[in-house]
Amino acid sequence: MSTRLKRLIVILLCITGIFFFLVELTNYYTRELPSIIEIVEYKPKTISRIYDRNDSLLGSFYNEKRDFISIQKIPELVRFAFISAEDKNFYKHSGYDLFGLFKAIIDFSMGQKLRGASTITQQVTKGLLLSGERSLERKFKELILATQLEKALTKDEILEIYLNEVYLGEKAYGVSAAADTYFSKELSELLPREAAFLAALPKSPEAYNPKNNRENAIKRRNFVLTEMVENGYLEPLELNIEKGAKLETIQTGELSRKSGIQLFEGFLAEDIKLEVTKRLGARFFRQGGLSIKSTIDTDLQNRAKNALNLEIENLAKTRSFFWLPFSDVKANSKITDLEGAQTFKDMRGGTSEFWQDIAVVIKKEGSDIWISTNQSTKIVKLHFFENTKPNLKVGNVIKVQEIKDTLNISSNWYYNPESFLDGGIVISDLETGEVLALEGGNKYKLDSLNHITEVKKNRFEFLKPILIVASLRKFVSDEMNIKGELIVENNIEFEKTLQKVLLSPTYSQKLNKLLGIINKQINPNEPLSMDWFDDTILDFLLSVNAVEKNLSFPNTVNIQSDLTLLSVLSAYAGLFKDEINKDPITLLLEIAKDEKKILPPTLKNKLCNSCVSSESQASLNTNTKSDILYQRTTKNQIILEMVKWELFDFGLEIVKSKDTVFFINHQFNEDLVFESVIGIVADKLFGCHIEQRQSNVYPQINMLPGRCLPLIHRITDTNMD
């Protein structure tokens, strides 16, 4: 046998051995591989957009800042920029680049890190199915999965997934979100140099972020532009113009943000998020892609928010309840040279029980203020909430709060005057129950506790009028020989019949006896017989958690005196309607996904056909017992008005004027002073709460009463129609 033949046999045997080895290796890893079904049925988490009642964008919810765009709507300029940067042979290979793969293996065998050589298809499988480890085993899995994926999907389908999934820095996933994040543009508006910059980012988003590495970003962008020309995707004449252009982004300050994709944050955002989650479930909500139309009136919301902040800040300043700089030292750029205080602990003085950090003002440069905190000797910039700045001076010792970003990567120090005052405001439409404005606190980032929807206080006094009306309605129904619902044809007839009952010789005795019994019976610690109350109102009170059934004593209920202000508002919303819904207060009008409604519009409460409107009913002439409080009255309102003098001596202060009525409740103890108000102004229902929290400043009983009414008047001074 010749030497040549022996050599050929050896080569054939080696090739056969390698072939069978690869087949066996493939079979082995294939058994442990995840299924590509997750990619084939790709449903990424996307942005949900929230609108007000007039279809103005309020903001967006997202876990991953991604706006899914079909491949047909992604311009060729963008597609070809990424193909040039990441995988120029994308439309030619079968999921892997054999030459690049062998090069990566050789480099790895020579002690270099295993990197590169991943096609777009491989990057899709790695990003969605595999871990981020760098190993030969993971590379081999990538190869097998990419081959499977190329058989299951078309090239355009794979590219569509990639361009929507790829992370491009600044919390942006996918090309659409990135175009908005860096340039505040739609994909169709991008210039070649801007598309090339986005395509430069997948390799290392942080390394090429122009905010920190402008030169690196420009070099990488220009490399992509050159590749685009070499691959025939860009005209050579354009190359020098595009490469010579300055890299202008939002991050570097040359461009300003338009409306775009902005995270919806704050008390209102959390309330809407909670409401959507209750309706659709947390998993469905997290998937995103929703179009949420809320009941909010943006103009009224802004007025309410500004009024709340202004009232609390003015009150704090008037009563000296802002912790303004509480000490001064001689300061320079070295924290160790501070005179008059050996340590920050000494500078705390009598405030050591507070959890806040403190800082000293080191220098001022124009409008910027620089501080050094008790956490570090590093000098950092001081930030402010609500774009307001106090008149701080070098040497002031102040309270500060460190607030980190959502990824917990970076943080800023904010001035925290800690006013010890906080509160909230909510406004709903009296007819429909739709929430028009809702602000749960003064400073969301410092204290995210919502004083409207989360904070529970003893609001027993607020419930008394409602429970009394529920009892009286049943009493009047019995007197009129009507069982269940009041079925008098219209309110005028009802009022006349009611007046006859109220003017009857025995009525005063019966009413006074009833009110006396009710006042004794309505006790938060004692169960109440359900027989005392109108069934419709009682069912409604159960639905808003104002009362609950007593399991130990059948046919009785317990009053839930610790309630949120929103629960109280819901109870009053039901009180002033004849048709009582079990969902009297709502934040949502409509939810849609993929242009299909998944939550129908809120059904408006039907107008009361039996209600009447006249100047005599709109009048609040308190000299007569028969005057009517509201232009559109209901039977509950008529009952309340007819017996108002008997009802209003139950611990609530009542303030009335031409078209308003306010139910006011104050409470004071050694830990807390608060004022809560439920009010009706024209066709709107208001809820207001202001409190002084526990502090080293002893609560002042005369401090808060009367503060909600000025707040509401700030809002209503402008025409609310």
XYZ file of C-alpha atoms in Angstrom:
721
model
C 0.000 0.000 0.000
C 1.463 3.297 -1.027
C 2.217 6.058 1.467
C -0.243 8.331 -0.321
C -3.090 5.862 0.088
C -2.293 5.358 3.789
C -2.387 9.096 4.321
C -5.754 9.342 2.570
C -7.212 6.556 4.719
C -5.989 8.278 7.893
C -7.581 11.566 6.789
C -10.872 9.833 5.978
C -10.873 8.056 9.331
C -10.196 11.363 11.137
C -12.984 13.105 9.255
C -15.353 10.193 9.959
C -14.388 10.234 13.632
C -14.878 13.981 13.890
C -18.219 13.651 12.107
C -19.515 10.964 14.477
C -18.099 12.870 17.440
C -19.964 16.004 16.385
C -23.150 14.023 15.766
C -22.950 12.445 19.220
C -22.080 15.798 20.803
C -25.028 17.400 19.055
C -27.360 14.646 20.236
C -26.072 14.999 23.771
C -26.568 18.761 23.974
C -29.832 18.670 22.046
C -31.368 16.576 24.826
C -30.500 19.309 27.363
C -31.384 22.309 25.226
C -34.368 24.564 25.930
C -37.128 24.625 23.356
C -37.130 27.331 20.706
C -40.921 27.599 21.086
C -40.368 30.594 23.386
C -38.683 32.402 20.488
C -41.119 31.248 17.817
C -43.996 32.526 19.978
C -42.106 35.667 20.933
C -44.219 37.991 23.095
C -41.939 40.560 24.710
C -42.793 42.827 27.600
C -43.616 46.183 26.080
C -44.625 49.672 27.071
C -48.129 50.458 28.283
C -49.318 54.004 27.654
C -51.651 55.904 29.954
C -53.903 58.710 28.720
C -56.199 61.170 30.426
C -59.916 61.463 29.682
C -59.135 63.801 26.737
C -56.600 61.372 25.188
C -53.544 63.378 26.273
C -50.575 61.155 27.134
C -49.807 61.018 30.864
C -46.828 58.660 30.588
C -45.846 55.026 30.228
C -45.523 51.928 32.393
C -42.784 49.427 31.656
C -40.478 46.894 33.264
C -38.339 46.925 30.146
C -38.467 50.101 28.064
C -39.516 48.470 24.815
C -41.970 49.470 22.086
C -42.534 46.515 19.754
C -42.305 47.454 16.050
C -43.005 45.007 13.226
C -40.218 44.458 10.715
C -42.304 46.118 7.990
C -42.304 49.372 9.986
C -38.557 49.359 10.724
C -36.832 51.432 8.014
C -34.214 49.709 5.851
C -31.669 52.281 7.044
C -31.991 50.946 10.605
C -32.085 47.281 9.588
C -29.000 47.556 7.400
C -27.081 49.569 10.009
C -27.457 46.712 12.515
C -26.698 44.043 9.924
C -23.511 45.907 8.947
C -22.453 46.256 12.585
C -23.376 42.810 13.862
C -23.720 40.273 11.025
C -23.052 41.407 7.462
C -23.749 37.911 6.080
C -27.067 37.594 7.926
C -29.142 36.938 4.816
C -26.592 34.386 3.487
C -25.701 32.045 6.359
C -27.735 29.288 8.008
C -27.562 30.648 11.512
C -23.815 30.555 12.117
C -20.643 32.019 10.652
C -18.272 29.078 10.201
C -15.189 31.205 9.573
C -15.854 33.416 12.597
C -16.548 30.371 14.748
C -13.216 28.703 13.913
C -11.399 31.983 14.551
C -13.060 32.306 17.984
C -12.090 28.702 18.859
C -8.463 29.285 17.822
C -8.301 32.492 19.879
C -9.799 30.651 22.866
C -7.239 27.829 22.538
C -4.472 30.431 22.644
C -5.694 31.733 26.014
C -7.823 34.630 24.845
C -11.378 35.251 26.018
C -14.119 33.521 24.075
C -15.961 36.318 22.308
C -17.361 37.377 18.986
C -18.440 35.234 16.074
C -22.085 35.284 17.156
C -24.524 35.898 14.344
C -27.761 37.793 14.873
C -29.550 34.443 15.035
C -27.173 33.218 17.722
C -27.591 36.451 19.676
C -31.361 35.939 19.655
C -31.044 32.398 21.053
C -28.471 33.501 23.607
C -30.551 36.466 24.785
C -33.829 34.591 25.111
C -32.825 31.037 26.008
C -29.289 30.820 27.380
C -27.228 32.285 30.195
C -24.609 34.962 29.630
C -21.611 32.788 30.566
C -18.673 32.676 28.140
C -17.819 29.034 27.526
C -17.275 26.622 24.664
C -20.286 24.617 25.827
C -22.621 27.622 25.651
C -21.195 28.483 22.208
C -22.024 25.007 20.987
C -25.568 25.259 22.361
C -25.910 28.596 20.585
C -24.910 26.933 17.327
C -27.483 24.141 17.624
C -30.313 26.463 18.650
C -29.474 28.919 15.865
C -29.689 26.115 13.305
C -33.076 25.071 14.676
C -34.320 28.649 14.690
C -33.323 29.249 11.065
C -35.529 26.310 10.090
C -38.487 27.530 12.154
C -38.522 31.240 11.249
C -37.759 33.407 8.239
C -34.811 35.789 8.240
C -37.085 38.798 8.597
C -38.863 37.222 11.561
C -35.531 36.584 13.286
C -34.367 40.129 12.549
C -37.654 41.509 13.890
C -37.127 39.725 17.204
C -33.542 40.912 17.427
C -34.296 44.570 16.709
C -37.052 44.589 19.346
C -35.136 42.616 21.973
C -31.581 43.998 21.867
C -30.494 46.107 24.850
C -29.104 49.490 23.780
C -28.319 51.203 27.087
C -30.103 53.884 29.129
C -32.760 51.267 30.065
C -33.880 51.062 26.419
C -34.706 47.722 24.799
C -35.188 47.588 21.047
C -34.554 50.159 18.340
C -37.794 52.122 18.787
C -37.242 52.811 22.491
C -33.576 53.617 21.816
C -34.438 56.129 19.076
C -36.726 57.870 21.533
C -34.234 57.649 24.415
C -31.215 59.086 22.598
C -32.800 61.335 19.955
C -36.518 61.703 20.891
C -37.347 60.571 17.355
C -39.403 57.987 15.550
C -37.394 55.387 13.619
C -38.466 56.951 10.322
C -36.907 60.274 11.387
C -33.398 58.929 12.054
C -30.452 60.183 10.027
C -27.824 57.658 8.816
C -25.373 58.733 11.525
C -28.054 58.279 14.206
C -29.002 54.825 12.953
C -25.291 53.906 12.855
C -24.860 55.088 16.452
C -27.724 52.868 17.646
C -26.176 49.945 15.744
C -22.874 50.627 17.510
C -24.388 50.043 20.957
C -25.078 46.262 21.179
C -21.369 45.484 21.450
C -21.172 47.417 24.754
C -23.895 49.937 25.596
C -22.031 51.428 28.536
C -18.668 51.659 26.768
C -20.243 53.579 23.873
C -22.638 55.750 25.867
C -21.851 59.305 24.684
C -22.639 60.694 28.130
C -19.412 59.175 29.456
C -17.477 58.065 26.360
C -18.213 60.427 23.492
C -14.968 59.708 21.596
C -15.460 55.935 21.781
C -19.057 56.356 20.657
C -18.059 58.442 17.634
C -15.334 55.964 16.622
C -17.692 53.035 16.798
C -20.434 54.976 14.962
C -18.021 55.861 12.180
C -16.921 52.234 11.910
C -20.549 51.218 11.374
C -20.990 53.958 8.750
C -17.938 52.633 6.886
C -19.313 49.089 7.023
C -22.642 50.335 5.652
C -20.853 51.838 2.635
C -18.782 48.686 2.041
C -21.907 46.537 2.204
C -23.751 48.775 -0.250
C -26.279 50.172 2.205
C -25.037 53.796 2.133
C -23.748 55.977 -0.701
C -19.996 56.737 -0.554
C -20.712 60.453 -1.008
C -22.636 60.480 2.248
C -19.871 58.869 4.261
C -17.667 61.913 4.909
C -20.671 64.103 5.738
C -22.069 61.601 8.231
C -18.707 60.776 9.815
C -17.859 64.447 10.205
C -21.122 65.294 11.932
C -21.174 65.892 15.676
C -22.825 63.207 17.789
C -25.820 65.023 19.280
C -27.983 63.221 21.825
C -30.305 63.952 24.721
C -27.712 62.504 27.093
C -25.028 64.973 25.961
C -27.374 67.933 26.112
C -27.588 68.999 22.463
C -31.114 67.634 22.040
C -34.127 68.167 24.278
C -36.754 65.550 25.011
C -40.154 65.817 23.429
C -43.115 63.921 24.851
C -41.840 60.473 23.834
C -41.568 57.496 26.177
C -41.454 58.754 29.741
C -41.982 56.598 32.796
C -45.233 57.475 34.560
C -44.356 57.867 38.230
C -45.957 59.300 41.330
C -49.024 58.751 43.478
C -51.469 58.892 40.586
C -49.371 56.440 38.560
C -49.324 53.946 41.434
C -53.097 54.240 41.887
C -53.792 53.620 38.187
C -51.321 50.721 38.142
C -53.066 49.145 41.140
C -56.509 49.581 39.557
C -55.397 47.996 36.260
C -53.752 45.119 38.129
C -56.956 44.462 40.080
C -58.953 44.324 36.874
C -56.573 42.338 34.658
C -54.197 40.531 37.013
C -50.522 41.227 37.708
C -49.169 38.857 35.060
C -51.244 40.362 32.244
C -50.337 43.882 33.352
C -46.593 43.138 33.474
C -46.703 41.887 29.885
C -47.506 45.446 28.834
C -48.660 46.666 25.442
C -51.772 48.249 26.951
C -53.472 51.487 26.018
C -55.076 52.748 29.226
C -57.548 55.613 29.162
C -58.069 57.047 32.624
C -60.762 59.307 34.027
C -58.199 61.972 34.952
C -58.578 65.567 33.829
C -54.970 66.716 33.390
C -55.711 70.389 33.972
C -57.626 69.676 37.183
C -54.960 67.166 38.281
C -52.212 69.765 37.888
C -54.229 72.382 39.754
C -54.944 69.935 42.567
C -51.311 68.879 42.848
C -50.036 72.459 42.839
C -52.665 73.541 45.357
C -51.744 70.687 47.717
C -48.026 71.454 47.528
C -48.558 75.185 47.968
C -50.911 74.795 50.921
C -48.581 72.424 52.773
C -45.493 74.512 52.059
C -47.219 77.742 53.110
C -48.528 76.113 56.266
C -45.106 74.717 57.067
C -43.408 78.069 56.562
C -46.060 79.947 58.543
C -45.742 77.570 61.477
C -41.977 77.083 61.076
C -42.503 73.411 60.419
C -39.840 73.110 57.753
C -36.528 71.908 59.075
C -34.533 74.701 57.492
C -30.756 74.702 58.078
C -30.574 73.848 61.748
C -26.919 74.674 62.257
C -24.081 76.607 60.671
C -20.351 75.920 60.592
C -17.370 77.503 58.924
C -16.788 75.334 55.872
C -14.322 74.929 53.059
C -13.659 72.215 50.484
C -12.230 69.796 53.063
C -14.804 68.236 55.323
C -12.151 67.551 57.963
C -11.547 71.295 58.297
C -15.075 72.056 59.470
C -14.858 74.271 62.513
C -17.351 74.184 65.339
C -18.207 70.471 64.983
C -15.920 67.499 65.379
C -18.213 65.067 63.627
C -21.537 65.031 61.816
C -22.927 63.279 64.870
C -22.161 66.394 66.895
C -23.822 68.543 64.273
C -27.043 66.563 64.578
C -27.580 68.046 68.001
C -31.096 67.277 69.188
C -32.107 65.667 65.902
C -30.190 62.402 66.227
C -33.371 60.332 66.408
C -34.232 61.096 62.801
C -33.379 58.653 60.050
C -32.333 61.343 57.556
C -28.744 61.924 56.591
C -27.291 65.380 56.987
C -24.857 67.437 54.968
C -23.011 70.725 55.018
C -23.074 73.215 52.152
C -19.482 73.428 50.905
C -19.731 75.772 47.928
C -22.103 77.532 45.542
C -21.427 77.925 41.829
C -24.130 79.989 40.182
C -27.387 78.154 40.781
C -25.603 74.901 41.721
C -24.980 73.953 45.339
C -22.370 71.403 46.431
C -22.412 69.498 49.698
C -20.546 66.919 51.709
C -22.653 64.356 53.553
C -22.183 62.292 56.681
C -21.871 59.239 54.395
C -18.756 60.343 52.550
C -16.132 63.091 52.367
C -16.773 63.317 48.614
C -18.288 66.611 47.497
C -21.503 66.063 45.518
C -24.136 68.215 43.859
C -27.324 68.903 45.799
C -30.634 68.271 43.992
C -34.066 69.683 44.757
C -37.664 68.497 44.442
C -40.332 70.407 42.537
C -37.731 72.763 41.037
C -37.646 74.890 44.184
C -34.533 75.992 45.995
C -34.211 77.523 49.462
C -31.774 80.318 50.082
C -28.917 78.148 51.347
C -25.510 79.506 52.243
C -22.059 77.977 52.563
C -21.803 76.400 56.007
C -25.488 75.557 56.381
C -26.038 72.117 57.882
C -29.104 70.574 56.274
C -31.044 67.338 56.040
C -30.653 65.361 52.846
C -31.966 62.168 51.290
C -30.083 59.803 48.958
C -32.304 58.523 46.143
C -31.030 55.762 43.859
C -32.180 54.992 40.338
C -34.371 51.988 39.557
C -31.355 49.791 38.747
C -29.664 50.794 42.019
C -26.568 51.813 40.034
C -26.290 55.544 40.649
C -27.814 57.973 43.126
C -28.358 61.665 43.789
C -28.590 63.616 47.033
C -31.774 65.673 47.524
C -32.508 68.477 49.924
C -35.042 67.220 52.461
C -36.489 69.958 54.637
C -38.919 67.484 56.259
C -41.932 69.623 57.001
C -43.695 67.013 59.184
C -46.793 67.917 57.167
C -48.378 65.894 54.433
C -51.752 65.194 52.906
C -53.724 64.412 49.793
C -56.579 65.543 47.572
C -59.085 63.643 45.434
C -61.825 64.998 43.172
C -64.556 62.960 41.486
C -67.532 63.693 39.303
C -70.626 63.615 41.512
C -72.787 62.187 38.735
C -70.538 59.469 37.271
C -68.088 58.713 40.109
C -65.143 59.187 37.754
C -61.993 60.386 39.518
C -60.879 63.641 37.892
C -57.840 64.310 40.072
C -55.966 62.324 42.707
C -52.771 63.281 44.502
C -51.807 61.184 47.504
C -49.004 63.249 48.987
C -46.687 66.219 48.828
C -43.406 64.569 47.789
C -43.597 61.107 46.283
C -39.864 60.350 46.222
C -39.378 61.202 49.876
C -42.531 59.572 51.203
C -44.522 57.293 48.895
C -47.283 56.606 51.440
C -50.573 57.563 49.785
C -52.780 59.607 52.116
C -55.876 59.078 49.971
C -55.797 55.390 49.052
C -53.475 53.793 51.652
C -53.522 55.656 54.953
C -56.323 54.481 57.241
C -57.611 56.747 60.000
C -60.521 56.598 62.408
C -63.221 58.186 60.261
C -66.208 56.964 62.270
C -67.748 60.447 62.460
C -67.899 60.580 58.656
C -69.997 57.421 58.540
C -72.677 58.571 60.968
C -74.689 60.694 58.493
C -74.634 57.867 55.943
C -75.795 55.268 58.434
C -78.464 57.625 59.733
C -79.770 58.266 56.219
C -79.836 54.505 55.628
C -81.964 54.115 58.767
C -84.229 57.047 57.955
C -84.794 55.849 54.429
C -86.080 52.564 55.773
C -88.152 54.413 58.386
C -89.716 56.694 55.756
C -90.340 53.740 53.448
C -92.190 51.950 56.246
C -94.168 55.104 57.056
C -95.177 55.392 53.378
C -96.024 51.687 53.274
C -93.375 51.052 50.649
C -91.239 47.964 50.917
C -87.726 47.848 49.521
C -86.953 50.602 46.954
C -88.734 53.930 47.118
C -90.999 53.789 44.083
C -92.627 57.222 44.046
C -92.774 58.400 40.435
C -90.691 61.571 40.820
C -88.872 63.559 43.451
C -91.447 66.341 43.609
C -94.135 63.816 44.524
C -91.716 62.109 46.877
C -90.910 65.392 48.609
C -94.596 66.247 49.045
C -95.356 62.831 50.487
C -92.292 63.037 52.708
C -93.334 66.440 54.019
C -96.703 65.005 55.005
C -94.949 62.255 56.928
C -92.524 64.671 58.599
C -95.323 67.077 59.562
C -97.524 64.392 61.026
C -98.249 64.786 64.792
C -96.442 61.594 65.689
C -93.422 62.141 63.434
C -91.344 64.317 65.797
C -91.683 61.844 68.608
C -90.822 58.888 66.384
C -87.918 60.695 64.705
C -86.396 61.909 67.948
C -86.708 58.445 69.444
C -85.160 56.908 66.317
C -82.263 59.357 66.242
C -81.597 58.799 69.914
C -81.517 55.044 69.447
C -79.355 55.333 66.302
C -76.885 57.652 67.990
C -76.481 55.142 70.796
C -76.442 52.139 68.502
C -73.948 53.525 66.007
C -70.858 52.628 67.927
C -67.721 51.236 66.295
C -67.398 48.678 69.069
C -70.952 47.331 68.914
C -72.627 45.195 66.223
C -75.642 46.775 64.508
C -78.803 45.002 63.445
C -79.185 44.916 59.665
C -82.911 45.479 60.174
C -82.197 49.114 60.995
C -80.990 49.955 57.494
C -82.245 50.222 53.935
C -81.046 47.106 52.080
C -79.742 48.958 49.019
C -77.583 51.368 51.013
C -76.415 48.590 53.336
C -75.271 46.436 50.389
C -73.410 49.418 49.024
C -71.688 50.120 52.356
C -70.619 46.478 52.490
C -69.146 46.764 48.968
C -66.965 49.770 49.890
C -65.844 48.119 53.164
C -67.476 50.773 55.348
C -69.223 47.982 57.269
C -68.693 44.233 57.427
C -70.934 41.368 58.431
C -70.494 40.074 61.951
C -69.935 36.318 61.719
C -70.571 35.799 65.426
C -74.004 37.454 65.454
C -76.235 36.703 62.461
C -78.024 39.585 60.728
C -75.658 42.158 62.234
C -72.810 44.310 60.897
C -69.768 45.998 62.399
C -68.696 49.505 61.450
C -65.223 49.699 59.929
C -64.130 52.997 61.430
C -60.502 52.777 60.206
C -60.899 53.672 56.546
C -58.982 55.337 53.749
C -60.292 58.684 52.602
C -61.102 57.140 49.213
C -63.393 54.617 50.929
C -65.182 57.466 52.696
C -65.450 59.370 49.409
C -66.946 56.263 47.791
C -69.512 56.034 50.582
C -70.546 59.667 50.118
C -70.620 59.215 46.331
C -73.215 56.515 46.868
C -75.139 58.602 49.371
C -75.888 61.308 46.821
C -77.230 58.977 44.127
C -80.502 57.123 43.762
C -78.897 54.453 41.568
C -76.092 53.090 43.709
C -73.348 51.177 41.902
C -71.066 48.812 43.770
C -68.141 50.563 42.077
C -69.030 54.224 42.725
C -65.510 55.571 42.222
C -63.386 54.623 39.218
C -60.067 55.669 37.684
C -60.452 53.832 34.375
C -62.518 54.494 31.286
C -61.068 51.980 28.852
C -58.214 49.502 28.385
C -57.172 48.197 24.975
C -54.449 45.901 23.657
C -53.505 45.470 20.015
C -56.280 47.959 19.190
C -58.889 45.666 20.792
C -60.818 46.713 23.872
C -60.332 44.365 26.784
C -62.116 46.568 29.299
C -65.205 48.353 27.947
C -65.831 52.005 28.728
C -67.186 52.662 32.180
C -70.969 52.739 32.057
C -72.099 56.189 32.973
C -74.603 56.316 35.796
C -78.014 56.921 34.293
C -79.385 60.383 34.871
C -82.131 60.331 37.412
C -85.323 60.797 35.416
C -87.216 61.613 38.586
C -84.759 64.301 39.630
C -85.751 67.928 39.155
C -83.737 71.066 38.751
C -84.859 74.522 39.759
C -83.571 77.653 41.375
C -85.529 76.841 44.494
C -83.749 73.505 44.800
C -80.367 75.040 44.061
C -80.847 77.530 46.849
C -79.344 76.974 50.252
C -81.691 79.101 52.269
C -80.964 77.717 55.702
C -83.869 79.624 57.265
C -86.321 76.923 56.113
C -86.296 73.233 56.773
C -87.531 72.302 53.319
C -84.792 73.873 51.189
C -82.943 71.503 48.867
C -79.158 71.274 48.817
C -78.431 70.433 45.210
C -79.623 71.250 41.711
C -80.048 67.576 40.802
C -81.409 65.991 43.962
C -81.960 62.365 44.845
C -84.243 60.823 47.449
C -81.314 60.372 49.818
C -80.489 64.065 49.469
C -84.087 65.027 50.111
C -84.146 62.933 53.291
C -80.824 64.410 54.393
C -82.022 67.944 53.716
C -85.376 67.478 55.433
C -83.814 66.386 58.697
C -80.470 68.175 58.445
C -80.846 69.994 61.758
C -81.321 66.698 63.558
C -78.526 64.960 61.670
C -75.673 67.418 61.863
C -74.926 67.170 65.556
C -72.850 64.004 65.343
C -69.250 65.135 65.713
C -68.944 66.612 62.218
C -68.578 70.289 61.485
C -70.818 71.322 58.588
C -69.929 74.295 56.385
C -72.459 75.366 53.727
C -72.708 78.160 51.205
C -74.488 78.808 47.915
C -73.427 75.694 45.998
C -71.226 73.893 48.497
C -71.455 71.720 51.550
C -68.462 70.429 53.511
C -68.330 67.648 56.106
C -65.270 68.306 58.269
C -63.608 65.981 60.769
C -60.668 66.906 63.042
C -58.748 64.590 65.314
C -55.987 65.292 67.798
C -53.862 63.113 70.035
C -50.322 63.121 71.321
C -48.979 61.522 68.145
C -51.049 63.034 65.375
C -53.155 65.977 64.317
C -55.173 65.693 61.130
C -58.039 67.270 59.272
C -60.182 65.439 56.728
C -62.905 66.991 54.615
C -65.518 65.547 52.290
C -67.093 68.334 50.260
C -69.446 68.958 47.390
C -68.739 71.921 45.136
C -71.190 72.266 42.252
C -71.092 68.894 40.468
C -67.867 67.614 42.014
C -67.082 65.636 45.141
C -63.878 66.554 47.016
C -61.848 64.622 49.548
C -59.000 66.369 51.366
C -56.645 65.242 54.119
C -53.823 67.169 55.828
C -51.899 65.856 58.805
C -48.977 66.674 61.035
C -46.924 63.558 61.572
C -45.269 62.543 64.813
C -42.084 64.478 65.372
C -39.973 66.044 68.040
C -42.256 69.058 67.608
C -45.329 68.472 69.772
C -48.547 68.559 67.675
C -50.507 71.785 67.924
C -54.258 71.340 68.085
C -54.988 74.728 66.508
C -52.575 74.252 63.673
C -54.544 72.321 61.047
C -58.286 73.016 61.367
C -59.552 74.940 58.369
C -56.615 74.137 56.097
C -58.486 71.869 53.671
C -61.036 74.513 52.721
C -58.404 77.014 51.480
C -56.801 74.157 49.550
C -60.098 73.296 47.850
C -60.775 76.961 47.154
C -57.377 77.247 45.449
C -58.592 74.604 43.021
C -62.125 75.920 42.547
C -61.165 79.578 42.100
C -60.733 78.766 38.384
C -63.823 77.742 36.430
C -64.086 73.949 36.735
C -66.477 73.326 33.856
